[in-house]
Amino acid sequence: LSQGLYVQVRRVLHQMLAADIALLLESSPPSTREILWQLSDANQHGEILDELNEEALASVLKMMDAEKLASTAQNMDVDDLAYVLRALPDSVYQDVLQQMQSQDRLRVEEALSYPEGSAGSIMNTDTTTIREDINVEVVLRYLRIKAELPEQTDTLYVVDAHDQLVGDVPLTTLLTVNPNLSVSEVMRSEVSTIVVDKPVQDIANLFGRHDWVSAPVVSAHGILLGRITIDDVVDIIQEQAEHRMMGMAGMDDDEDTFAPILTSTKRRTVWLAINLCAALIAASISNMFEATLAQIATLAVLMTIVPSMGGIAGNQTLALVIRALAVGHINDNNSKVLIAKEAGIGLLNGMLWASVVSGVVYFWKGDWTIAVILAVAMFINMAIGGLAGVCIPLLMKRFNIDPALAGGMALTTVTDVVGLFTFLGMATLVLA
Amino acid sequence: LSQGLYVQVRRVLHQMLAADIALLLESSPPSTREILWQLSDANQHGEILDELNEEALASVLKMMDAEKLASTAQNMDVDDLAYVLRALPDSVYQDVLQQMQSQDRLRVEEALSYPEGSAGSIMNTDTTTIREDINVEVVLRYLRIKAELPEQTDTLYVVDAHDQLVGDVPLTTLLTVNPNLSVSEVMRSEVSTIVVDKPVQDIANLFGRHDWVSAPVVSAHGILLGRITIDDVVDIIQEQAEHRMMGMAGMDDDEDTFAPILTSTKRRTVWLAINLCAALIAASISNMFEATLAQIATLAVLMTIVPSMGGIAGNQTLALVIRALAVGHINDNNSKVLIAKEAGIGLLNGMLWASVVSGVVYFWKGDWTIAVILAVAMFINMAIGGLAGVCIPLLMKRFNIDPALAGGMALTTVTDVVGLFTFLGMATLVLA
């Protein structure tokens, strides 16, 4: 990005999609990010901001003053505006609000009136509505006068005089029916709606099950408030998936790939602290058997194998159960079947690997007693690991803890403690 | 499900959505699954089959004979049919084919002519096409005669006499323009298309970036072959996310929650075998220092802490990098910045936790020498863990190995080996 290239970069940026520029910004270290932002088309700024992930968004917003932000906000959809403004610190937010015209200020207040994570916070208010007593012919003429429909419109909503939703007419119907029929004759009157305070997680499932492209959002009294479109739902699905994956490693799914070192270090500290506690618990178990370890050093060499295999067996079950919980496979009736199944797999795999390991260790160390103790400890630990892999997420779910976040650490602590305790405990009883 | 309730269950099932019945089947153990399948509406069977995951699908297909399958296949979309038939064993597949009428057989052959995982395998062939030289008015009349448009149609495609795609007209345009204009005047002539052999992974990214609801699929020569709709893309996105999450635990993402115990045990065996090798490598490192361990048993108690903290630090970085690779944040230019950043975080976190741990251990064991050795080993291992967390997935990517699948195991082996070697090695040099 030497000086002579600025003009060229600007030209390339102006031809790119907002989503691609957002990706480019997320892929750039902070200094490059600032230059790219300055060179990009100000008309695209609103769209780009909406496509950025939360942390990259915060870093870009820092480069903008209140005035610029206010003018960018003018061209944005209500749902996108809400996303961007939620990322602002309170003081800046007040500044931005003062720079806006009163009409825009109303839109902002509307956008922020629904709690984050509710249907209202991701809905668009640009619905196209019609009345049921008019003819399709009239609707067609009305649309031609309007000359433009909002993006991703696939359905017109039929409302009564009180904005109550009474039905909908897909564009495909509008195009294929006899224009002399009335709207009430062609509309679908049983419309599935989303109530405005429904959590976004449930909305993603609804779209997936019904193959919707858009769905109307209504108040508790059935008043049409807006619509949710599939592009926002795809974003939610991707965020949820990232959250599960990153959460399993103790990471925040909003973490910016190129966040400053100090910020990232601070964020990861909590998880490392929790792990240190878990590791110290495991160490205190071996500490109970320090005398035995002093007597037979071979035990120290072999003792890490038992928790390791139990942890892997348990983690396999855990991943299966977390997935099953996420897609809704598990209910009160079948959880017992699942526990029995996973315990069975744990027992089988435990037997198999206990035999293999005892063979390997006998071959390596030439000591049958230690080999058998190791095999028994591994068998117990793998069976318990499988069982814990089902029970821990089910229990966490009951207490409203996210198993994708805390499940792995809890499981590893269980298999570490059980593995070390059974192996060293039996060795102490038999050998010491 | 006692006998008297069959009638009621049947009634409830007949009122449910296909997607919900599929979920119910996936959530049921094999015996219940068979009963539910028999009681469900045969007219819905095609849709239900399409909604099932691969393993549940295979188990349901086993309950159907070739004749029933052939009649179910008649009502299915080409892309759904391809998905179902791919799950059949070869011998059964031939039987089903013979039961079909010649017209259906042609559709099947078409459905299976595109390789699995390509755009062709998920496309629908039910496109609605128009010519560019006619008036919008004529198009509107044509649609009224057709009386119905395929599900999720949001765009008509404009083709020439050779079926070459020359443009498209969104339904929203069709409804808002002057009907006296010709199609060529209102169509968008720069249409983004998907070539039929494009891998499905790339298609999901395209839909996300462009906010598409559907997109045309063309041959290498630009001939319109079909279209891909957002509902299929949402399925792909969810599958990819599951694949990443399950893969990290060494699981197959198709694994049925209620698969038979023996099948599941066999599947998980490979991963346990790999982990056993990793655990044995770690054990052989401690084995090198058996003499030191025999001398000072405290080392055995503390030695598990070092690999554990290094593993967690490395895994955090790994999750970040796998996510960044999946969304396309990483390229040749910025990978060095990322390596430097993650190494920096590793050094900082290493310093922090090395100090904490040495304090805890001094307080616990009252031995400054061991505390300092532990701190130095942990510092080195966390720094290397962070570095390995970036380098391992980048290297794997270069050699076309899926880092979501093998990355965690490789990383843990590195941090185990480095952690044990530095801790026990330094202890041997200083204390033994």
PDB file of N, CA, C and O in Angstrom, chain A residues 17 20 26-27 152 209-211 241-242 253 255 257 264 268 275 283 287 290 298 300-301 303 308 312 316 323 329 334 341-342 345 365, chain B residues 17 20 26-27 152 209-211 241-242 253 255 257 264 268 275 283 287 290 298 300-301 303 308 312 316 323 329 334 341-342 345 357 365:
ATOM      1  N   LEU A  17     -18.251  -5.702  -3.422  1.00  0.00           N
ATOM      2  CA  LEU A  17     -19.464  -5.833  -2.619  1.00  0.00           C
ATOM      3  C   LEU A  17     -19.169  -5.431  -1.181  1.00  0.00           C
ATOM      4  O   LEU A  17     -18.064  -5.663  -0.687  1.00  0.00           O
ATOM      5  N   ASP A  20     -17.747  -8.184   0.870  1.00  0.00           N
ATOM      6  CA  ASP A  20     -16.345  -8.496   0.605  1.00  0.00           C
ATOM      7  C   ASP A  20     -15.417  -7.487   1.261  1.00  0.00           C
ATOM      8  O   ASP A  20     -14.341  -7.833   1.751  1.00  0.00           O
ATOM      9  N   GLU A  26     -11.938  -7.235   8.154  1.00  0.00           N
ATOM     10  CA  GLU A  26     -11.736  -8.196   9.247  1.00  0.00           C
ATOM     11  C   GLU A  26     -10.407  -8.922   9.092  1.00  0.00           C
ATOM     12  O   GLU A  26      -9.803  -9.356  10.067  1.00  0.00           O
ATOM     13  N   SER A  27      -9.950  -9.075   7.835  1.00  0.00           N
ATOM     14  CA  SER A  27      -8.704  -9.809   7.574  1.00  0.00           C
ATOM     15  C   SER A  27      -7.481  -8.922   7.693  1.00  0.00           C
ATOM     16  O   SER A  27      -6.375  -9.373   7.422  1.00  0.00           O
ATOM     17  N   GLN A 152     -35.739  -8.453  -1.079  1.00  0.00           N
ATOM     18  CA  GLN A 152     -36.181  -9.730  -0.529  1.00  0.00           C
ATOM     19  C   GLN A 152     -37.648  -9.765  -0.145  1.00  0.00           C
ATOM     20  O   GLN A 152     -38.033 -10.442   0.797  1.00  0.00           O
ATOM     21  N   ARG A 209     -37.231 -25.320   9.543  1.00  0.00           N
ATOM     22  CA  ARG A 209     -38.275 -26.338   9.448  1.00  0.00           C
ATOM     23  C   ARG A 209     -39.294 -26.025   8.378  1.00  0.00           C
ATOM     24  O   ARG A 209     -39.830 -26.914   7.728  1.00  0.00           O
ATOM     25  N   HIS A 210     -39.615 -24.734   8.200  1.00  0.00           N
ATOM     26  CA  HIS A 210     -40.680 -24.373   7.265  1.00  0.00           C
ATOM     27  C   HIS A 210     -40.142 -23.965   5.898  1.00  0.00           C
ATOM     28  O   HIS A 210     -40.915 -23.638   5.017  1.00  0.00           O
ATOM     29  N   ASP A 211     -38.826 -23.922   5.721  1.00  0.00           N
ATOM     30  CA  ASP A 211     -38.237 -23.443   4.467  1.00  0.00           C
ATOM     31  C   ASP A 211     -38.761 -22.064   4.089  1.00  0.00           C
ATOM     32  O   ASP A 211     -39.072 -21.791   2.936  1.00  0.00           O
ATOM     33  N   ALA A 241     -23.311 -21.413  15.224  1.00  0.00           N
ATOM     34  CA  ALA A 241     -22.341 -22.476  14.971  1.00  0.00           C
ATOM     35  C   ALA A 241     -20.959 -22.050  15.452  1.00  0.00           C
ATOM     36  O   ALA A 241     -20.235 -22.816  16.097  1.00  0.00           O
ATOM     37  N   GLU A 242     -20.578 -20.800  15.160  1.00  0.00           N
ATOM     38  CA  GLU A 242     -19.283 -20.298  15.610  1.00  0.00           C
ATOM     39  C   GLU A 242     -19.207 -20.269  17.121  1.00  0.00           C
ATOM     40  O   GLU A 242     -18.192 -20.612  17.721  1.00  0.00           O
ATOM     41  N   ASP A 253     -16.987 -15.889  20.646  1.00  0.00           N
ATOM     42  CA  ASP A 253     -17.154 -15.997  19.195  1.00  0.00           C
ATOM     43  C   ASP A 253     -17.045 -14.654  18.498  1.00  0.00           C
ATOM     44  O   ASP A 253     -16.934 -14.583  17.282  1.00  0.00           O
ATOM     45  N   GLU A 255     -14.563 -12.699  18.973  1.00  0.00           N
ATOM     46  CA  GLU A 255     -13.158 -12.289  18.958  1.00  0.00           C
ATOM     47  C   GLU A 255     -12.683 -12.013  17.544  1.00  0.00           C
ATOM     48  O   GLU A 255     -12.782 -12.815  16.638  1.00  0.00           O
ATOM     49  N   THR A 257     -10.130 -11.643  14.621  1.00  0.00           N
ATOM     50  CA  THR A 257      -8.911 -12.397  14.306  1.00  0.00           C
ATOM     51  C   THR A 257      -7.666 -11.541  14.545  1.00  0.00           C
ATOM     52  O   THR A 257      -6.613 -12.034  14.931  1.00  0.00           O
ATOM     53  N   SER A 264      -6.653  -9.567  23.452  1.00  0.00           N
ATOM     54  CA  SER A 264      -6.823 -11.010  23.312  1.00  0.00           C
ATOM     55  C   SER A 264      -6.301 -11.741  24.542  1.00  0.00           C
ATOM     56  O   SER A 264      -6.913 -12.691  25.019  1.00  0.00           O
ATOM     57  N   ARG A 268      -8.531 -14.323  27.050  1.00  0.00           N
ATOM     58  CA  ARG A 268      -8.318 -15.769  27.163  1.00  0.00           C
ATOM     59  C   ARG A 268      -7.934 -16.168  28.571  1.00  0.00           C
ATOM     60  O   ARG A 268      -7.806 -17.346  28.890  1.00  0.00           O
ATOM     61  N   ASN A 275      -8.728 -23.563  33.800  1.00  0.00           N
ATOM     62  CA  ASN A 275      -7.973 -24.776  33.512  1.00  0.00           C
ATOM     63  C   ASN A 275      -6.883 -25.014  34.541  1.00  0.00           C
ATOM     64  O   ASN A 275      -6.592 -26.153  34.898  1.00  0.00           O
ATOM     65  N   ALA A 283      -3.560 -32.589  39.934  1.00  0.00           N
ATOM     66  CA  ALA A 283      -2.250 -32.756  40.584  1.00  0.00           C
ATOM     67  C   ALA A 283      -2.424 -33.137  42.048  1.00  0.00           C
ATOM     68  O   ALA A 283      -1.645 -33.946  42.587  1.00  0.00           O
ATOM     69  N   ASN A 287      -0.921 -36.161  44.151  1.00  0.00           N
ATOM     70  CA  ASN A 287      -0.197 -35.819  45.377  1.00  0.00           C
ATOM     71  C   ASN A 287      -0.567 -36.758  46.531  1.00  0.00           C
ATOM     72  O   ASN A 287       0.271 -37.094  47.364  1.00  0.00           O
ATOM     73  N   GLU A 290       1.786 -39.653  46.470  1.00  0.00           N
ATOM     74  CA  GLU A 290       3.192 -39.317  46.250  1.00  0.00           C
ATOM     75  C   GLU A 290       4.121 -40.441  46.734  1.00  0.00           C
ATOM     76  O   GLU A 290       5.110 -40.770  46.075  1.00  0.00           O
ATOM     77  N   THR A 298       7.617 -46.048  37.428  1.00  0.00           N
ATOM     78  CA  THR A 298       6.904 -46.461  36.217  1.00  0.00           C
ATOM     79  C   THR A 298       5.462 -45.965  36.230  1.00  0.00           C
ATOM     80  O   THR A 298       4.892 -45.620  35.190  1.00  0.00           O
ATOM     81  N   ALA A 300       4.401 -43.188  37.354  1.00  0.00           N
ATOM     82  CA  ALA A 300       4.395 -41.794  36.918  1.00  0.00           C
ATOM     83  C   ALA A 300       4.441 -41.703  35.397  1.00  0.00           C
ATOM     84  O   ALA A 300       3.810 -40.846  34.778  1.00  0.00           O
ATOM     85  N   VAL A 301       5.206 -42.622  34.798  1.00  0.00           N
ATOM     86  CA  VAL A 301       5.320 -42.622  33.333  1.00  0.00           C
ATOM     87  C   VAL A 301       3.985 -42.967  32.680  1.00  0.00           C
ATOM     88  O   VAL A 301       3.580 -42.365  31.687  1.00  0.00           O
ATOM     89  N   MET A 303       0.835 -42.980  34.138  1.00  0.00           N
ATOM     90  CA  MET A 303      -0.425 -42.475  34.707  1.00  0.00           C
ATOM     91  C   MET A 303      -1.155 -41.476  33.818  1.00  0.00           C
ATOM     92  O   MET A 303      -2.357 -41.294  33.960  1.00  0.00           O
ATOM     93  N   SER A 308      -6.134 -39.489  29.679  1.00  0.00           N
ATOM     94  CA  SER A 308      -6.174 -39.090  28.282  1.00  0.00           C
ATOM     95  C   SER A 308      -7.227 -39.879  27.496  1.00  0.00           C
ATOM     96  O   SER A 308      -8.058 -39.297  26.793  1.00  0.00           O
ATOM     97  N   ILE A 312     -10.892 -38.500  25.939  1.00  0.00           N
ATOM     98  CA  ILE A 312     -11.291 -38.564  24.534  1.00  0.00           C
ATOM     99  C   ILE A 312     -12.635 -39.282  24.382  1.00  0.00           C
ATOM    100  O   ILE A 312     -13.536 -38.805  23.696  1.00  0.00           O
ATOM    101  N   GLN A 316     -16.069 -37.472  22.890  1.00  0.00           N
ATOM    102  CA  GLN A 316     -16.834 -37.931  21.730  1.00  0.00           C
ATOM    103  C   GLN A 316     -18.321 -37.932  22.066  1.00  0.00           C
ATOM    104  O   GLN A 316     -19.149 -37.410  21.316  1.00  0.00           O
ATOM    105  N   ARG A 323     -24.562 -31.651  20.079  1.00  0.00           N
ATOM    106  CA  ARG A 323     -25.200 -31.522  18.767  1.00  0.00           C
ATOM    107  C   ARG A 323     -26.683 -31.900  18.876  1.00  0.00           C
ATOM    108  O   ARG A 323     -27.562 -31.198  18.397  1.00  0.00           O
ATOM    109  N   HIS A 329     -32.863 -33.144  19.430  1.00  0.00           N
ATOM    110  CA  HIS A 329     -33.090 -34.590  19.395  1.00  0.00           C
ATOM    111  C   HIS A 329     -33.422 -35.180  20.761  1.00  0.00           C
ATOM    112  O   HIS A 329     -33.849 -36.311  20.850  1.00  0.00           O
ATOM    113  N   ASN A 334     -36.427 -39.823  25.858  1.00  0.00           N
ATOM    114  CA  ASN A 334     -35.384 -40.632  25.248  1.00  0.00           C
ATOM    115  C   ASN A 334     -34.017 -40.449  25.895  1.00  0.00           C
ATOM    116  O   ASN A 334     -33.057 -41.079  25.502  1.00  0.00           O
ATOM    117  N   LYS A 341     -27.238 -46.166  26.032  1.00  0.00           N
ATOM    118  CA  LYS A 341     -26.466 -46.426  24.814  1.00  0.00           C
ATOM    119  C   LYS A 341     -25.016 -45.977  24.989  1.00  0.00           C
ATOM    120  O   LYS A 341     -24.085 -46.710  24.688  1.00  0.00           O
ATOM    121  N   GLU A 342     -24.828 -44.750  25.490  1.00  0.00           N
ATOM    122  CA  GLU A 342     -23.470 -44.229  25.603  1.00  0.00           C
ATOM    123  C   GLU A 342     -22.674 -44.967  26.675  1.00  0.00           C
ATOM    124  O   GLU A 342     -21.467 -45.171  26.535  1.00  0.00           O
ATOM    125  N   ILE A 345     -21.465 -48.058  24.979  1.00  0.00           N
ATOM    126  CA  ILE A 345     -20.313 -47.802  24.119  1.00  0.00           C
ATOM    127  C   ILE A 345     -19.057 -47.619  24.962  1.00  0.00           C
ATOM    128  O   ILE A 345     -17.991 -48.140  24.640  1.00  0.00           O
ATOM    129  N   LYS A 365       7.039 -52.717  29.451  1.00  0.00           N
ATOM    130  CA  LYS A 365       7.594 -52.665  30.808  1.00  0.00           C
ATOM    131  C   LYS A 365       7.811 -54.049  31.401  1.00  0.00           C
ATOM    132  O   LYS A 365       8.456 -54.186  32.449  1.00  0.00           O
TER     133      LYS A 365
ATOM    134  N   LEU B  17     -45.612 -31.263  10.242  1.00  0.00           N
ATOM    135  CA  LEU B  17     -44.755 -30.936   9.108  1.00  0.00           C
ATOM    136  C   LEU B  17     -43.771 -32.076   8.879  1.00  0.00           C
ATOM    137  O   LEU B  17     -43.338 -32.728   9.836  1.00  0.00           O
ATOM    138  N   ASP B  20     -40.729 -31.852  11.014  1.00  0.00           N
ATOM    139  CA  ASP B  20     -40.919 -32.218  12.412  1.00  0.00           C
ATOM    140  C   ASP B  20     -40.968 -33.733  12.578  1.00  0.00           C
ATOM    141  O   ASP B  20     -40.459 -34.277  13.560  1.00  0.00           O
ATOM    142  N   GLU B  26     -35.531 -39.036  14.055  1.00  0.00           N
ATOM    143  CA  GLU B  26     -34.127 -38.991  14.468  1.00  0.00           C
ATOM    144  C   GLU B  26     -34.001 -39.080  15.979  1.00  0.00           C
ATOM    145  O   GLU B  26     -32.993 -39.554  16.501  1.00  0.00           O
ATOM    146  N   SER B  27     -35.026 -38.597  16.702  1.00  0.00           N
ATOM    147  CA  SER B  27     -34.985 -38.587  18.164  1.00  0.00           C
ATOM    148  C   SER B  27     -35.465 -39.901  18.771  1.00  0.00           C
ATOM    149  O   SER B  27     -35.547 -40.006  19.988  1.00  0.00           O
ATOM    150  N   GLN B 152     -40.529 -21.382  -3.904  1.00  0.00           N
ATOM    151  CA  GLN B 152     -39.352 -20.537  -3.760  1.00  0.00           C
ATOM    152  C   GLN B 152     -38.851 -19.953  -5.073  1.00  0.00           C
ATOM    153  O   GLN B 152     -37.646 -19.740  -5.243  1.00  0.00           O
ATOM    154  N   ARG B 209     -22.624 -13.964   0.996  1.00  0.00           N
ATOM    155  CA  ARG B 209     -22.071 -12.666   0.637  1.00  0.00           C
ATOM    156  C   ARG B 209     -23.044 -11.834  -0.180  1.00  0.00           C
ATOM    157  O   ARG B 209     -23.090 -10.616  -0.072  1.00  0.00           O
ATOM    158  N   HIS B 210     -23.830 -12.495  -1.046  1.00  0.00           N
ATOM    159  CA  HIS B 210     -24.718 -11.744  -1.937  1.00  0.00           C
ATOM    160  C   HIS B 210     -26.147 -11.650  -1.427  1.00  0.00           C
ATOM    161  O   HIS B 210     -26.977 -11.051  -2.084  1.00  0.00           O
ATOM    162  N   ASP B 211     -26.438 -12.252  -0.278  1.00  0.00           N
ATOM    163  CA  ASP B 211     -27.819 -12.293   0.224  1.00  0.00           C
ATOM    164  C   ASP B 211     -28.792 -12.815  -0.825  1.00  0.00           C
ATOM    165  O   ASP B 211     -29.884 -12.283  -1.006  1.00  0.00           O
ATOM    166  N   ALA B 241     -21.157 -26.620   9.792  1.00  0.00           N
ATOM    167  CA  ALA B 241     -20.908 -26.248  11.177  1.00  0.00           C
ATOM    168  C   ALA B 241     -20.839 -27.493  12.054  1.00  0.00           C
ATOM    169  O   ALA B 241     -19.957 -27.626  12.904  1.00  0.00           O
ATOM    170  N   GLU B 242     -21.760 -28.436  11.830  1.00  0.00           N
ATOM    171  CA  GLU B 242     -21.752 -29.676  12.598  1.00  0.00           C
ATOM    172  C   GLU B 242     -20.473 -30.458  12.338  1.00  0.00           C
ATOM    173  O   GLU B 242     -19.875 -31.028  13.241  1.00  0.00           O
ATOM    174  N   ASP B 253     -19.892 -36.392  11.412  1.00  0.00           N
ATOM    175  CA  ASP B 253     -21.056 -35.525  11.605  1.00  0.00           C
ATOM    176  C   ASP B 253     -22.357 -36.201  11.196  1.00  0.00           C
ATOM    177  O   ASP B 253     -23.438 -35.720  11.497  1.00  0.00           O
ATOM    178  N   GLU B 255     -23.181 -39.087  12.282  1.00  0.00           N
ATOM    179  CA  GLU B 255     -23.541 -40.090  13.279  1.00  0.00           C
ATOM    180  C   GLU B 255     -24.942 -39.838  13.834  1.00  0.00           C
ATOM    181  O   GLU B 255     -25.282 -38.775  14.312  1.00  0.00           O
ATOM    182  N   THR B 257     -27.862 -40.001  16.414  1.00  0.00           N
ATOM    183  CA  THR B 257     -27.849 -39.934  17.882  1.00  0.00           C
ATOM    184  C   THR B 257     -28.197 -41.294  18.489  1.00  0.00           C
ATOM    185  O   THR B 257     -27.695 -41.657  19.546  1.00  0.00           O
ATOM    186  N   SER B 264     -21.672 -47.498  16.628  1.00  0.00           N
ATOM    187  CA  SER B 264     -21.040 -46.324  17.204  1.00  0.00           C
ATOM    188  C   SER B 264     -19.669 -46.661  17.754  1.00  0.00           C
ATOM    189  O   SER B 264     -18.713 -45.905  17.593  1.00  0.00           O
ATOM    190  N   ARG B 268     -15.985 -44.895  16.589  1.00  0.00           N
ATOM    191  CA  ARG B 268     -15.168 -44.028  17.447  1.00  0.00           C
ATOM    192  C   ARG B 268     -13.793 -44.615  17.688  1.00  0.00           C
ATOM    193  O   ARG B 268     -12.934 -43.990  18.291  1.00  0.00           O
ATOM    194  N   ASN B 275      -5.453 -41.457  19.538  1.00  0.00           N
ATOM    195  CA  ASN B 275      -5.139 -40.833  20.822  1.00  0.00           C
ATOM    196  C   ASN B 275      -4.235 -41.724  21.665  1.00  0.00           C
ATOM    197  O   ASN B 275      -3.371 -41.222  22.385  1.00  0.00           O
ATOM    198  N   ALA B 283       3.967 -40.616  27.075  1.00  0.00           N
ATOM    199  CA  ALA B 283       4.483 -41.479  28.139  1.00  0.00           C
ATOM    200  C   ALA B 283       5.950 -41.827  27.898  1.00  0.00           C
ATOM    201  O   ALA B 283       6.752 -41.916  28.846  1.00  0.00           O
ATOM    202  N   ASN B 287       9.168 -41.456  30.211  1.00  0.00           N
ATOM    203  CA  ASN B 287       9.968 -42.651  30.419  1.00  0.00           C
ATOM    204  C   ASN B 287      11.469 -42.351  30.339  1.00  0.00           C
ATOM    205  O   ASN B 287      12.274 -42.956  31.034  1.00  0.00           O
ATOM    206  N   GLU B 290      12.719 -41.487  33.770  1.00  0.00           N
ATOM    207  CA  GLU B 290      12.220 -42.340  34.851  1.00  0.00           C
ATOM    208  C   GLU B 290      13.116 -42.259  36.084  1.00  0.00           C
ATOM    209  O   GLU B 290      12.636 -42.227  37.221  1.00  0.00           O
ATOM    210  N   THR B 298       7.738 -35.582  43.608  1.00  0.00           N
ATOM    211  CA  THR B 298       6.980 -34.338  43.443  1.00  0.00           C
ATOM    212  C   THR B 298       6.878 -33.953  41.966  1.00  0.00           C
ATOM    213  O   THR B 298       5.874 -33.400  41.521  1.00  0.00           O
ATOM    214  N   ALA B 300       6.511 -35.928  39.502  1.00  0.00           N
ATOM    215  CA  ALA B 300       5.417 -36.699  38.906  1.00  0.00           C
ATOM    216  C   ALA B 300       4.072 -36.043  39.211  1.00  0.00           C
ATOM    217  O   ALA B 300       3.169 -36.027  38.373  1.00  0.00           O
ATOM    218  N   VAL B 301       3.948 -35.497  40.418  1.00  0.00           N
ATOM    219  CA  VAL B 301       2.695 -34.859  40.814  1.00  0.00           C
ATOM    220  C   VAL B 301       2.438 -33.610  39.961  1.00  0.00           C
ATOM    221  O   VAL B 301       1.328 -33.351  39.526  1.00  0.00           O
ATOM    222  N   MET B 303       3.988 -32.697  37.005  1.00  0.00           N
ATOM    223  CA  MET B 303       4.323 -32.684  35.566  1.00  0.00           C
ATOM    224  C   MET B 303       3.115 -32.585  34.639  1.00  0.00           C
ATOM    225  O   MET B 303       3.251 -32.173  33.489  1.00  0.00           O
ATOM    226  N   SER B 308      -0.994 -29.470  30.260  1.00  0.00           N
ATOM    227  CA  SER B 308      -2.397 -29.061  30.307  1.00  0.00           C
ATOM    228  C   SER B 308      -2.556 -27.579  29.947  1.00  0.00           C
ATOM    229  O   SER B 308      -3.379 -27.229  29.100  1.00  0.00           O
ATOM    230  N   ILE B 312      -4.267 -25.952  26.462  1.00  0.00           N
ATOM    231  CA  ILE B 312      -5.404 -25.015  26.434  1.00  0.00           C
ATOM    232  C   ILE B 312      -5.039 -23.749  25.660  1.00  0.00           C
ATOM    233  O   ILE B 312      -5.796 -23.289  24.792  1.00  0.00           O
ATOM    234  N   GLN B 316      -6.941 -22.568  22.151  1.00  0.00           N
ATOM    235  CA  GLN B 316      -7.638 -21.291  21.947  1.00  0.00           C
ATOM    236  C   GLN B 316      -7.210 -20.697  20.614  1.00  0.00           C
ATOM    237  O   GLN B 316      -8.036 -20.282  19.803  1.00  0.00           O
ATOM    238  N   ARG B 323     -11.568 -21.028  12.668  1.00  0.00           N
ATOM    239  CA  ARG B 323     -12.685 -20.159  12.327  1.00  0.00           C
ATOM    240  C   ARG B 323     -12.273 -19.181  11.223  1.00  0.00           C
ATOM    241  O   ARG B 323     -12.977 -18.993  10.227  1.00  0.00           O
ATOM    242  N   HIS B 329     -10.626 -15.387   6.442  1.00  0.00           N
ATOM    243  CA  HIS B 329      -9.889 -14.226   6.957  1.00  0.00           C
ATOM    244  C   HIS B 329      -8.396 -14.299   6.685  1.00  0.00           C
ATOM    245  O   HIS B 329      -7.692 -13.312   6.850  1.00  0.00           O
ATOM    246  N   ASN B 334      -1.399 -11.888   5.337  1.00  0.00           N
ATOM    247  CA  ASN B 334      -1.593 -11.559   6.741  1.00  0.00           C
ATOM    248  C   ASN B 334      -1.254 -12.706   7.684  1.00  0.00           C
ATOM    249  O   ASN B 334      -1.338 -12.556   8.892  1.00  0.00           O
ATOM    250  N   LYS B 341       1.192 -12.186  16.194  1.00  0.00           N
ATOM    251  CA  LYS B 341       0.221 -11.811  17.229  1.00  0.00           C
ATOM    252  C   LYS B 341       0.003 -12.959  18.212  1.00  0.00           C
ATOM    253  O   LYS B 341       0.043 -12.765  19.424  1.00  0.00           O
ATOM    254  N   GLU B 342      -0.212 -14.166  17.676  1.00  0.00           N
ATOM    255  CA  GLU B 342      -0.513 -15.286  18.556  1.00  0.00           C
ATOM    256  C   GLU B 342       0.705 -15.683  19.385  1.00  0.00           C
ATOM    257  O   GLU B 342       0.584 -16.093  20.537  1.00  0.00           O
ATOM    258  N   ILE B 345       0.743 -13.285  22.228  1.00  0.00           N
ATOM    259  CA  ILE B 345      -0.232 -13.652  23.260  1.00  0.00           C
ATOM    260  C   ILE B 345       0.283 -14.821  24.081  1.00  0.00           C
ATOM    261  O   ILE B 345       0.177 -14.838  25.309  1.00  0.00           O
ATOM    262  N   VAL B 357       1.692 -19.838  38.738  1.00  0.00           N
ATOM    263  CA  VAL B 357       1.914 -21.233  39.099  1.00  0.00           C
ATOM    264  C   VAL B 357       3.109 -21.387  40.034  1.00  0.00           C
ATOM    265  O   VAL B 357       3.068 -22.166  40.992  1.00  0.00           O
ATOM    266  N   LYS B 365       4.406 -26.690  47.918  1.00  0.00           N
ATOM    267  CA  LYS B 365       5.478 -27.671  48.094  1.00  0.00           C
ATOM    268  C   LYS B 365       6.682 -27.085  48.834  1.00  0.00           C
ATOM    269  O   LYS B 365       7.595 -27.805  49.222  1.00  0.00           O
TER     270      LYS B 365
END
